[in-house]
């Protein structure tokens, strides 16, 4: 995989006020990053981080997980997220951001209404599959292919593969009214949404 070779060094931020990131240049956006940390933030879109080395921890809401090679963290629009490296070591990441338009409702629901944090550690074999799919997405993005949904299918394939690592059953998945509201707003935020409209939908 080629990726971007430039290093983006983001210093650790002790400010507790989370930054809200709300714009993407398209329905999906893939970048290769090398960072030493990131401040607490949230997005109005989904984000998948695929870690390429062992360095630091990822904080997702109130939980902290080790950053390991072949680890994946998926944050949804209701999550708060932060990276912290050990001793300012570089964290190497493939970062894949995408809107709700990319995934079908079933995959969205599996991510949004899960009772645990979406952090997974893949086997070497499955990590190679993810790298192949990321490489294909990178090529599609570079060629600005927009006439079909090939890249979107690659993203859905990555999510489907990662979700095999869950140990829950459908009964353990939670679906809250608040998350239903969030999902509706994400899909219709460009429209004239009123409280009555949202209430009727959910």
mmCIF file with all atom_site columns, N, CA and C in Angstrom, residues 126-177:
data_model
loop_
_atom_site.group_PDB
_atom_site.id
_atom_site.type_symbol
_atom_site.label_atom_id
_atom_site.label_alt_id
_atom_site.label_comp_id
_atom_site.label_asym_id
_atom_site.label_entity_id
_atom_site.label_seq_id
_atom_site.pdbx_PDB_ins_code
_atom_site.Cartn_x
_atom_site.Cartn_y
_atom_site.Cartn_z
_atom_site.occupancy
_atom_site.B_iso_or_equiv
_atom_site.pdbx_formal_charge
_atom_site.auth_seq_id
_atom_site.auth_comp_id
_atom_site.auth_asym_id
_atom_site.auth_atom_id
_atom_site.pdbx_PDB_model_num
ATOM 1   N N  . UNK A 1 126 ? -6.518  -12.350 8.824   1.00 0.00 ? 126 UNK A N  1
ATOM 2   C CA . UNK A 1 126 ? -7.620  -11.406 8.583   1.00 0.00 ? 126 UNK A CA 1
ATOM 3   C C  . UNK A 1 126 ? -7.092  -9.998  8.365   1.00 0.00 ? 126 UNK A C  1
ATOM 4   N N  . UNK A 1 127 ? -5.995  -9.644  9.041   1.00 0.00 ? 127 UNK A N  1
ATOM 5   C CA . UNK A 1 127 ? -5.400  -8.322  8.845   1.00 0.00 ? 127 UNK A CA 1
ATOM 6   C C  . UNK A 1 127 ? -4.926  -8.163  7.397   1.00 0.00 ? 127 UNK A C  1
ATOM 7   N N  . UNK A 1 128 ? -4.406  -9.229  6.796   1.00 0.00 ? 128 UNK A N  1
ATOM 8   C CA . UNK A 1 128 ? -3.982  -9.160  5.400   1.00 0.00 ? 128 UNK A CA 1
ATOM 9   C C  . UNK A 1 128 ? -5.176  -8.925  4.480   1.00 0.00 ? 128 UNK A C  1
ATOM 10  N N  . UNK A 1 129 ? -6.305  -9.514  4.808   1.00 0.00 ? 129 UNK A N  1
ATOM 11  C CA . UNK A 1 129 ? -7.525  -9.274  4.018   1.00 0.00 ? 129 UNK A CA 1
ATOM 12  C C  . UNK A 1 129 ? -7.930  -7.801  4.100   1.00 0.00 ? 129 UNK A C  1
ATOM 13  N N  . UNK A 1 130 ? -7.855  -7.242  5.310   1.00 0.00 ? 130 UNK A N  1
ATOM 14  C CA . UNK A 1 130 ? -8.205  -5.835  5.491   1.00 0.00 ? 130 UNK A CA 1
ATOM 15  C C  . UNK A 1 130 ? -7.236  -4.945  4.714   1.00 0.00 ? 130 UNK A C  1
ATOM 16  N N  . UNK A 1 131 ? -5.949  -5.259  4.750   1.00 0.00 ? 131 UNK A N  1
ATOM 17  C CA . UNK A 1 131 ? -4.960  -4.473  4.010   1.00 0.00 ? 131 UNK A CA 1
ATOM 18  C C  . UNK A 1 131 ? -5.251  -4.504  2.508   1.00 0.00 ? 131 UNK A C  1
ATOM 19  N N  . UNK A 1 132 ? -5.652  -5.670  2.004   1.00 0.00 ? 132 UNK A N  1
ATOM 20  C CA . UNK A 1 132 ? -5.987  -5.779  0.579   1.00 0.00 ? 132 UNK A CA 1
ATOM 21  C C  . UNK A 1 132 ? -7.179  -4.892  0.236   1.00 0.00 ? 132 UNK A C  1
ATOM 22  N N  . UNK A 1 133 ? -8.196  -4.909  1.079   1.00 0.00 ? 133 UNK A N  1
ATOM 23  C CA . UNK A 1 133 ? -9.383  -4.085  0.847   1.00 0.00 ? 133 UNK A CA 1
ATOM 24  C C  . UNK A 1 133 ? -9.056  -2.593  0.953   1.00 0.00 ? 133 UNK A C  1
ATOM 25  N N  . UNK A 1 134 ? -8.214  -2.228  1.914   1.00 0.00 ? 134 UNK A N  1
ATOM 26  C CA . UNK A 1 134 ? -7.799  -0.830  2.053   1.00 0.00 ? 134 UNK A CA 1
ATOM 27  C C  . UNK A 1 134 ? -7.034  -0.381  0.810   1.00 0.00 ? 134 UNK A C  1
ATOM 28  N N  . UNK A 1 135 ? -6.189  -1.258  0.289   1.00 0.00 ? 135 UNK A N  1
ATOM 29  C CA . UNK A 1 135 ? -5.444  -0.933  -0.921  1.00 0.00 ? 135 UNK A CA 1
ATOM 30  C C  . UNK A 1 135 ? -6.384  -0.673  -2.095  1.00 0.00 ? 135 UNK A C  1
ATOM 31  N N  . UNK A 1 136 ? -7.435  -1.464  -2.196  1.00 0.00 ? 136 UNK A N  1
ATOM 32  C CA . UNK A 1 136 ? -8.427  -1.270  -3.263  1.00 0.00 ? 136 UNK A CA 1
ATOM 33  C C  . UNK A 1 136 ? -9.179  0.050   -3.081  1.00 0.00 ? 136 UNK A C  1
ATOM 34  N N  . UNK A 1 137 ? -9.537  0.369   -1.838  1.00 0.00 ? 137 UNK A N  1
ATOM 35  C CA . UNK A 1 137 ? -10.222 1.632   -1.563  1.00 0.00 ? 137 UNK A CA 1
ATOM 36  C C  . UNK A 1 137 ? -9.311  2.807   -1.903  1.00 0.00 ? 137 UNK A C  1
ATOM 37  N N  . UNK A 1 138 ? -8.024  2.683   -1.561  1.00 0.00 ? 138 UNK A N  1
ATOM 38  C CA . UNK A 1 138 ? -7.061  3.739   -1.863  1.00 0.00 ? 138 UNK A CA 1
ATOM 39  C C  . UNK A 1 138 ? -6.980  3.986   -3.367  1.00 0.00 ? 138 UNK A C  1
ATOM 40  N N  . UNK A 1 139 ? -6.963  2.908   -4.149  1.00 0.00 ? 139 UNK A N  1
ATOM 41  C CA . UNK A 1 139 ? -6.907  3.042   -5.604  1.00 0.00 ? 139 UNK A CA 1
ATOM 42  C C  . UNK A 1 139 ? -8.177  3.712   -6.143  1.00 0.00 ? 139 UNK A C  1
ATOM 43  N N  . UNK A 1 140 ? -9.326  3.298   -5.626  1.00 0.00 ? 140 UNK A N  1
ATOM 44  C CA . UNK A 1 140 ? -10.593 3.899   -6.061  1.00 0.00 ? 140 UNK A CA 1
ATOM 45  C C  . UNK A 1 140 ? -10.623 5.389   -5.745  1.00 0.00 ? 140 UNK A C  1
ATOM 46  N N  . UNK A 1 141 ? -10.145 5.749   -4.560  1.00 0.00 ? 141 UNK A N  1
ATOM 47  C CA . UNK A 1 141 ? -10.126 7.152   -4.160  1.00 0.00 ? 141 UNK A CA 1
ATOM 48  C C  . UNK A 1 141 ? -9.184  7.959   -5.054  1.00 0.00 ? 141 UNK A C  1
ATOM 49  N N  . UNK A 1 142 ? -8.009  7.394   -5.349  1.00 0.00 ? 142 UNK A N  1
ATOM 50  C CA . UNK A 1 142 ? -7.037  8.095   -6.191  1.00 0.00 ? 142 UNK A CA 1
ATOM 51  C C  . UNK A 1 142 ? -7.565  8.299   -7.608  1.00 0.00 ? 142 UNK A C  1
ATOM 52  N N  . UNK A 1 143 ? -8.322  7.316   -8.092  1.00 0.00 ? 143 UNK A N  1
ATOM 53  C CA . UNK A 1 143 ? -8.859  7.390   -9.453  1.00 0.00 ? 143 UNK A CA 1
ATOM 54  C C  . UNK A 1 143 ? -10.197 8.125   -9.506  1.00 0.00 ? 143 UNK A C  1
ATOM 55  N N  . UNK A 1 144 ? -10.681 8.547   -8.319  1.00 0.00 ? 144 UNK A N  1
ATOM 56  C CA . UNK A 1 144 ? -11.944 9.273   -8.210  1.00 0.00 ? 144 UNK A CA 1
ATOM 57  C C  . UNK A 1 144 ? -13.092 8.522   -8.899  1.00 0.00 ? 144 UNK A C  1
ATOM 58  N N  . UNK A 1 145 ? -13.158 7.244   -8.606  1.00 0.00 ? 145 UNK A N  1
ATOM 59  C CA . UNK A 1 145 ? -14.235 6.420   -9.172  1.00 0.00 ? 145 UNK A CA 1
ATOM 60  C C  . UNK A 1 145 ? -15.528 6.699   -8.415  1.00 0.00 ? 145 UNK A C  1
ATOM 61  N N  . UNK A 1 146 ? -16.526 7.183   -9.094  1.00 0.00 ? 146 UNK A N  1
ATOM 62  C CA . UNK A 1 146 ? -17.793 7.526   -8.440  1.00 0.00 ? 146 UNK A CA 1
ATOM 63  C C  . UNK A 1 146 ? -19.004 6.964   -9.176  1.00 0.00 ? 146 UNK A C  1
ATOM 64  N N  . UNK A 1 147 ? -18.768 6.188   -10.226 1.00 0.00 ? 147 UNK A N  1
ATOM 65  C CA . UNK A 1 147 ? -19.878 5.701   -11.041 1.00 0.00 ? 147 UNK A CA 1
ATOM 66  C C  . UNK A 1 147 ? -20.508 4.430   -10.500 1.00 0.00 ? 147 UNK A C  1
ATOM 67  N N  . UNK A 1 148 ? -19.845 3.792   -9.555  1.00 0.00 ? 148 UNK A N  1
ATOM 68  C CA . UNK A 1 148 ? -20.421 2.593   -8.945  1.00 0.00 ? 148 UNK A CA 1
ATOM 69  C C  . UNK A 1 148 ? -20.062 2.598   -7.461  1.00 0.00 ? 148 UNK A C  1
ATOM 70  N N  . UNK A 1 149 ? -20.431 1.549   -6.765  1.00 0.00 ? 149 UNK A N  1
ATOM 71  C CA . UNK A 1 149 ? -20.210 1.527   -5.312  1.00 0.00 ? 149 UNK A CA 1
ATOM 72  C C  . UNK A 1 149 ? -19.162 0.492   -4.916  1.00 0.00 ? 149 UNK A C  1
ATOM 73  N N  . UNK A 1 150 ? -18.136 0.318   -5.740  1.00 0.00 ? 150 UNK A N  1
ATOM 74  C CA . UNK A 1 150 ? -17.097 -0.680  -5.450  1.00 0.00 ? 150 UNK A CA 1
ATOM 75  C C  . UNK A 1 150 ? -16.397 -0.385  -4.125  1.00 0.00 ? 150 UNK A C  1
ATOM 76  N N  . UNK A 1 151 ? -15.986 0.869   -3.912  1.00 0.00 ? 151 UNK A N  1
ATOM 77  C CA . UNK A 1 151 ? -15.305 1.229   -2.664  1.00 0.00 ? 151 UNK A CA 1
ATOM 78  C C  . UNK A 1 151 ? -16.214 1.004   -1.462  1.00 0.00 ? 151 UNK A C  1
ATOM 79  N N  . UNK A 1 152 ? -17.495 1.352   -1.624  1.00 0.00 ? 152 UNK A N  1
ATOM 80  C CA . UNK A 1 152 ? -18.454 1.152   -0.533  1.00 0.00 ? 152 UNK A CA 1
ATOM 81  C C  . UNK A 1 152 ? -18.586 -0.332  -0.189  1.00 0.00 ? 152 UNK A C  1
ATOM 82  N N  . UNK A 1 153 ? -18.557 -1.177  -1.215  1.00 0.00 ? 153 UNK A N  1
ATOM 83  C CA . UNK A 1 153 ? -18.631 -2.622  -0.969  1.00 0.00 ? 153 UNK A CA 1
ATOM 84  C C  . UNK A 1 153 ? -17.381 -3.111  -0.233  1.00 0.00 ? 153 UNK A C  1
ATOM 85  N N  . UNK A 1 154 ? -16.218 -2.533  -0.554  1.00 0.00 ? 154 UNK A N  1
ATOM 86  C CA . UNK A 1 154 ? -14.988 -2.881  0.160   1.00 0.00 ? 154 UNK A CA 1
ATOM 87  C C  . UNK A 1 154 ? -15.091 -2.487  1.629   1.00 0.00 ? 154 UNK A C  1
ATOM 88  N N  . UNK A 1 155 ? -15.644 -1.298  1.893   1.00 0.00 ? 155 UNK A N  1
ATOM 89  C CA . UNK A 1 155 ? -15.819 -0.841  3.279   1.00 0.00 ? 155 UNK A CA 1
ATOM 90  C C  . UNK A 1 155 ? -16.768 -1.769  4.026   1.00 0.00 ? 155 UNK A C  1
ATOM 91  N N  . UNK A 1 156 ? -17.877 -2.123  3.396   1.00 0.00 ? 156 UNK A N  1
ATOM 92  C CA . UNK A 1 156 ? -18.833 -3.044  4.026   1.00 0.00 ? 156 UNK A CA 1
ATOM 93  C C  . UNK A 1 156 ? -18.179 -4.396  4.298   1.00 0.00 ? 156 UNK A C  1
ATOM 94  N N  . UNK A 1 157 ? -17.304 -4.830  3.387   1.00 0.00 ? 157 UNK A N  1
ATOM 95  C CA . UNK A 1 157 ? -16.606 -6.109  3.581   1.00 0.00 ? 157 UNK A CA 1
ATOM 96  C C  . UNK A 1 157 ? -15.672 -6.052  4.783   1.00 0.00 ? 157 UNK A C  1
ATOM 97  N N  . UNK A 1 158 ? -14.980 -4.930  4.954   1.00 0.00 ? 158 UNK A N  1
ATOM 98  C CA . UNK A 1 158 ? -14.112 -4.773  6.128   1.00 0.00 ? 158 UNK A CA 1
ATOM 99  C C  . UNK A 1 158 ? -14.934 -4.848  7.418   1.00 0.00 ? 158 UNK A C  1
ATOM 100 N N  . UNK A 1 159 ? -16.038 -4.110  7.451   1.00 0.00 ? 159 UNK A N  1
ATOM 101 C CA . UNK A 1 159 ? -16.889 -4.112  8.649   1.00 0.00 ? 159 UNK A CA 1
ATOM 102 C C  . UNK A 1 159 ? -17.418 -5.512  8.926   1.00 0.00 ? 159 UNK A C  1
ATOM 103 N N  . UNK A 1 160 ? -17.871 -6.202  7.888   1.00 0.00 ? 160 UNK A N  1
ATOM 104 C CA . UNK A 1 160 ? -18.410 -7.554  8.049   1.00 0.00 ? 160 UNK A CA 1
ATOM 105 C C  . UNK A 1 160 ? -17.355 -8.500  8.599   1.00 0.00 ? 160 UNK A C  1
ATOM 106 N N  . UNK A 1 161 ? -16.129 -8.405  8.084   1.00 0.00 ? 161 UNK A N  1
ATOM 107 C CA . UNK A 1 161 ? -15.041 -9.254  8.565   1.00 0.00 ? 161 UNK A CA 1
ATOM 108 C C  . UNK A 1 161 ? -14.730 -8.957  10.031  1.00 0.00 ? 161 UNK A C  1
ATOM 109 N N  . UNK A 1 162 ? -14.654 -7.681  10.376  1.00 0.00 ? 162 UNK A N  1
ATOM 110 C CA . UNK A 1 162 ? -14.314 -7.284  11.745  1.00 0.00 ? 162 UNK A CA 1
ATOM 111 C C  . UNK A 1 162 ? -15.381 -7.755  12.732  1.00 0.00 ? 162 UNK A C  1
ATOM 112 N N  . UNK A 1 163 ? -16.646 -7.676  12.334  1.00 0.00 ? 163 UNK A N  1
ATOM 113 C CA . UNK A 1 163 ? -17.727 -8.042  13.253  1.00 0.00 ? 163 UNK A CA 1
ATOM 114 C C  . UNK A 1 163 ? -17.763 -9.536  13.577  1.00 0.00 ? 163 UNK A C  1
ATOM 115 N N  . UNK A 1 164 ? -17.027 -10.334 12.815  1.00 0.00 ? 164 UNK A N  1
ATOM 116 C CA . UNK A 1 164 ? -16.919 -11.760 13.149  1.00 0.00 ? 164 UNK A CA 1
ATOM 117 C C  . UNK A 1 164 ? -16.216 -11.963 14.492  1.00 0.00 ? 164 UNK A C  1
ATOM 118 N N  . UNK A 1 165 ? -15.506 -10.950 14.940  1.00 0.00 ? 165 UNK A N  1
ATOM 119 C CA . UNK A 1 165 ? -14.755 -11.056 16.186  1.00 0.00 ? 165 UNK A CA 1
ATOM 120 C C  . UNK A 1 165 ? -15.616 -10.791 17.417  1.00 0.00 ? 165 UNK A C  1
ATOM 121 N N  . UNK A 1 166 ? -16.854 -10.450 17.209  1.00 0.00 ? 166 UNK A N  1
ATOM 122 C CA . UNK A 1 166 ? -17.736 -10.222 18.364  1.00 0.00 ? 166 UNK A CA 1
ATOM 123 C C  . UNK A 1 166 ? -18.102 -11.540 19.023  1.00 0.00 ? 166 UNK A C  1
ATOM 124 N N  . UNK A 1 167 ? -18.261 -11.456 20.328  1.00 0.00 ? 167 UNK A N  1
ATOM 125 C CA . UNK A 1 167 ? -18.638 -12.641 21.087  1.00 0.00 ? 167 UNK A CA 1
ATOM 126 C C  . UNK A 1 167 ? -20.069 -12.524 21.625  1.00 0.00 ? 167 UNK A C  1
ATOM 127 N N  . UNK A 1 168 ? -20.774 -11.480 21.178  1.00 0.00 ? 168 UNK A N  1
ATOM 128 C CA . UNK A 1 168 ? -22.131 -11.268 21.684  1.00 0.00 ? 168 UNK A CA 1
ATOM 129 C C  . UNK A 1 168 ? -23.132 -12.071 20.868  1.00 0.00 ? 168 UNK A C  1
ATOM 130 N N  . UNK A 1 169 ? -24.353 -12.109 21.349  1.00 0.00 ? 169 UNK A N  1
ATOM 131 C CA . UNK A 1 169 ? -25.473 -12.667 20.610  1.00 0.00 ? 169 UNK A CA 1
ATOM 132 C C  . UNK A 1 169 ? -26.428 -11.516 20.328  1.00 0.00 ? 169 UNK A C  1
ATOM 133 N N  . UNK A 1 170 ? -27.376 -11.687 19.397  1.00 0.00 ? 170 UNK A N  1
ATOM 134 C CA . UNK A 1 170 ? -28.322 -10.598 19.118  1.00 0.00 ? 170 UNK A CA 1
ATOM 135 C C  . UNK A 1 170 ? -29.046 -10.086 20.362  1.00 0.00 ? 170 UNK A C  1
ATOM 136 N N  . UNK A 1 171 ? -29.294 -10.956 21.346  1.00 0.00 ? 171 UNK A N  1
ATOM 137 C CA . UNK A 1 171 ? -30.004 -10.527 22.555  1.00 0.00 ? 171 UNK A CA 1
ATOM 138 C C  . UNK A 1 171 ? -29.174 -9.550  23.376  1.00 0.00 ? 171 UNK A C  1
ATOM 139 N N  . UNK A 1 172 ? -27.843 -9.600  23.221  1.00 0.00 ? 172 UNK A N  1
ATOM 140 C CA . UNK A 1 172 ? -26.971 -8.729  24.016  1.00 0.00 ? 172 UNK A CA 1
ATOM 141 C C  . UNK A 1 172 ? -26.790 -7.352  23.392  1.00 0.00 ? 172 UNK A C  1
ATOM 142 N N  . UNK A 1 173 ? -27.269 -7.172  22.157  1.00 0.00 ? 173 UNK A N  1
ATOM 143 C CA . UNK A 1 173 ? -27.156 -5.881  21.515  1.00 0.00 ? 173 UNK A CA 1
ATOM 144 C C  . UNK A 1 173 ? -28.286 -4.970  22.007  1.00 0.00 ? 173 UNK A C  1
ATOM 145 N N  . UNK A 1 174 ? -27.955 -3.712  22.270  1.00 0.00 ? 174 UNK A N  1
ATOM 146 C CA . UNK A 1 174 ? -28.914 -2.759  22.805  1.00 0.00 ? 174 UNK A CA 1
ATOM 147 C C  . UNK A 1 174 ? -29.267 -1.727  21.750  1.00 0.00 ? 174 UNK A C  1
ATOM 148 N N  . UNK A 1 175 ? -30.534 -1.364  21.687  1.00 0.00 ? 175 UNK A N  1
ATOM 149 C CA . UNK A 1 175 ? -30.964 -0.317  20.765  1.00 0.00 ? 175 UNK A CA 1
ATOM 150 C C  . UNK A 1 175 ? -31.757 0.707   21.577  1.00 0.00 ? 175 UNK A C  1
ATOM 151 N N  . UNK A 1 176 ? -31.225 1.901   21.702  1.00 0.00 ? 176 UNK A N  1
ATOM 152 C CA . UNK A 1 176 ? -31.876 2.919   22.501  1.00 0.00 ? 176 UNK A CA 1
ATOM 153 C C  . UNK A 1 176 ? -32.608 3.912   21.618  1.00 0.00 ? 176 UNK A C  1
ATOM 154 N N  . UNK A 1 177 ? -33.610 4.559   22.188  1.00 0.00 ? 177 UNK A N  1
ATOM 155 C CA . UNK A 1 177 ? -34.368 5.578   21.466  1.00 0.00 ? 177 UNK A CA 1
ATOM 156 C C  . UNK A 1 177 ? -33.461 6.733   21.076  1.00 0.00 ? 177 UNK A C  1
#
